[in-house]
XYZ file of C-alpha atoms in Angstrom:
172
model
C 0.000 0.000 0.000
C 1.170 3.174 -0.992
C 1.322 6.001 1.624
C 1.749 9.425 1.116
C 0.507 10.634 4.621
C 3.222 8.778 6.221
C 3.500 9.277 9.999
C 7.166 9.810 10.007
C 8.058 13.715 9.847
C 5.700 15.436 11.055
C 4.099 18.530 8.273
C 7.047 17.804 6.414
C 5.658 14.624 4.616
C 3.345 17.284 3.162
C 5.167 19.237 1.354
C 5.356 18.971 -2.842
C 8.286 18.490 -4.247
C 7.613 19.209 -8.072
C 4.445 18.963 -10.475
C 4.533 16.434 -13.046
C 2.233 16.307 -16.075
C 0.466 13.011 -16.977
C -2.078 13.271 -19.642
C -2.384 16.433 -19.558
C -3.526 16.309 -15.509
C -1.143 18.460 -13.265
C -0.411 16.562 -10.286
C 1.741 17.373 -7.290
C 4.546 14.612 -6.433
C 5.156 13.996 -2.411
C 8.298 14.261 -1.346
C 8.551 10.633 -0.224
C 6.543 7.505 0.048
C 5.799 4.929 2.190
C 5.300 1.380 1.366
C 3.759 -0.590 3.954
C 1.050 -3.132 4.952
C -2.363 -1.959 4.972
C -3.599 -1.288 8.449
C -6.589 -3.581 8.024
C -4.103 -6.273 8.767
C -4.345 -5.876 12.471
C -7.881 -6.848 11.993
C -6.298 -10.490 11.807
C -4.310 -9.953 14.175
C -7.343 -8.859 16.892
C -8.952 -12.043 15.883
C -5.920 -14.393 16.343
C -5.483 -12.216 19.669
C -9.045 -13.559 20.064
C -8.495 -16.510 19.242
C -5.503 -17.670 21.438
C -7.436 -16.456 24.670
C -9.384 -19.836 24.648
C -6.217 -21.460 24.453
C -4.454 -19.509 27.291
C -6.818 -18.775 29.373
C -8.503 -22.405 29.886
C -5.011 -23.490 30.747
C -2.000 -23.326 33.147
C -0.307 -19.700 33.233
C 2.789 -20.730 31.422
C -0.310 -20.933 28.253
C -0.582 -17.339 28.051
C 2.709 -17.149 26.285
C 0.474 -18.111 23.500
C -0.577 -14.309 23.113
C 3.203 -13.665 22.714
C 2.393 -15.006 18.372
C -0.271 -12.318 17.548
C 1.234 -9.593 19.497
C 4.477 -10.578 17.235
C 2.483 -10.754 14.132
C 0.972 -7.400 15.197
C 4.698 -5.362 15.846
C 5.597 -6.484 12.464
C 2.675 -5.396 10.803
C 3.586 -1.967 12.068
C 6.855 -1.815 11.569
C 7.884 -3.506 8.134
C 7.846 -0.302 5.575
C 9.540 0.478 2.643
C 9.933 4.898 2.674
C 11.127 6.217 -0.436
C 12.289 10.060 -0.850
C 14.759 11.849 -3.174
C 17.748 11.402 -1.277
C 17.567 7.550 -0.282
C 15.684 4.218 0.285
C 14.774 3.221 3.988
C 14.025 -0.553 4.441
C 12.602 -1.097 7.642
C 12.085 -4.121 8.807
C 10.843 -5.558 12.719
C 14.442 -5.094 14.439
C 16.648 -3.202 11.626
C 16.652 -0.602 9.946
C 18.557 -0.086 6.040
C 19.254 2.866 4.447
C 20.356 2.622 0.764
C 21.423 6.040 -0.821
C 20.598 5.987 -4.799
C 24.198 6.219 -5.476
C 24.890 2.474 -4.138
C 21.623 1.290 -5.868
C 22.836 -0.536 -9.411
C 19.107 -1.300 -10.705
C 15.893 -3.195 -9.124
C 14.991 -6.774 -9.690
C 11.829 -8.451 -9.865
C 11.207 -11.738 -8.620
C 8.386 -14.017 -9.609
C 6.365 -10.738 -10.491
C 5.589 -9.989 -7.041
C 8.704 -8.859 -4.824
C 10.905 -6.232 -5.676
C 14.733 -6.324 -4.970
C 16.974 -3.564 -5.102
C 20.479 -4.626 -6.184
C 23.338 -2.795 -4.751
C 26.483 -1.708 -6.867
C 28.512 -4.343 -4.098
C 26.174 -7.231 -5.880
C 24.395 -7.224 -2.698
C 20.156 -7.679 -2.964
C 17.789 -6.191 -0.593
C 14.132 -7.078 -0.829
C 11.971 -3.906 -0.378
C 9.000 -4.831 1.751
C 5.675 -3.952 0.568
C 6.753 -2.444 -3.041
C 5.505 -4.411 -5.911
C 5.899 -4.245 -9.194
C 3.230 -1.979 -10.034
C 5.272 0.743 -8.303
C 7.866 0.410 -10.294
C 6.689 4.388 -12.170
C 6.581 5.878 -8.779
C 9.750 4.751 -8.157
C 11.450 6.041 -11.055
C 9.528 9.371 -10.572
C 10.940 9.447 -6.678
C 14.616 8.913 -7.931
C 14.590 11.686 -9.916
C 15.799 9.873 -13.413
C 18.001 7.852 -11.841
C 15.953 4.544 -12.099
C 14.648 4.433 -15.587
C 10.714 4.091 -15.765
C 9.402 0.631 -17.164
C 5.993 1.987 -18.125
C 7.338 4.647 -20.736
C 8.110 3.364 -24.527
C 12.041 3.661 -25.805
C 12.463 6.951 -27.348
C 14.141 5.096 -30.744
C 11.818 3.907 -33.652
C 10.933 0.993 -34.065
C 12.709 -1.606 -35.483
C 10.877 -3.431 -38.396
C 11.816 -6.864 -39.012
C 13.718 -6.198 -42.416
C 16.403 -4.404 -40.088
C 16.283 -7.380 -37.970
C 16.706 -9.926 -40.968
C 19.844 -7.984 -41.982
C 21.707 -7.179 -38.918
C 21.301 -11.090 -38.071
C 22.002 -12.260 -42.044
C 18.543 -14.078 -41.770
C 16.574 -14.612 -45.027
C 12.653 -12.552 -44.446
């Protein structure tokens, strides 16, 4: 889920960076964006909350460690982000916390059309939680041209297959 109200920052987050022009519609850009899991998320987690009490509450006391796996689930839910401004890419995660600057970033790489990795310069790969494929636009918009943008067509002509059929010596 894409954030742009993002609770980090204070009246900050608010602030436009730049207009951008997409079919003809002026819109504002934010200055960053948050990737996250939707709050309604915790909704599962109150019921599994729910849930466990049976468990630990029919039981001896050392059963209401039991409510230790939703209130888990729930932290994480909270926590796990993916916050994307001009300057850098923050990858937070339950217990850490991984700033990538653009400079280090080499390119992104999607896996199995539904996570999307950033690859480091070092060779390194960090999974960005919450950012799909889909986001891929905003992504290149946020990096300010230094990610190219999937959506948009090359800017050469295209290539018709006679061009083809002589660069590779193939009979058309």
């Amino acid at each position: 889920m894409v954030d742009p109200r993002s609770s980090e920052g204070g009246a900050a987050h608010q602030a436009r960076r730049r207009e951008c022009t997409i079919f003809g519609v002026v819109e504002s850009i934010p200055r960053r964006l948050v990737f996250r899991i939707p709050g309604v998320a915790l909704v599962g987690v109150l019921f599994a909350f729910a849930s466990m009490s049976v468990v630990a509450l029919a039981g001896p006391p050392p059963l209401l460690l039991v409510y230790l796996i939703p209130i888990g689930i729930g932290v994480w839910v909270l926590r796990t982000r993916t916050v994307v401004d001009a300057a850098q890419i923050r990858v937070r995660r339950m217990l850490t916390v991984r700033r990538i600057d653009w400079g280090e970033l080499a390119g992104l790489r999607v896996a199995e059309r539904k996570w999307v990795r950033a690859v480091l310069a070092d060779g390194d790969e960090v999974t960005l939680p919450c950012v799909k494929p889909r986001h891929l636009p905003v992504l290149a918009l946020l990096s300010g041209g230094r990610l190219p943008d999937p959506t948009e067509s090359p800017s050469e002509a295209p290539v018709s297959p006679a061009e083809i059929a002589s660069e590779t010596g193939a009979n058309i």
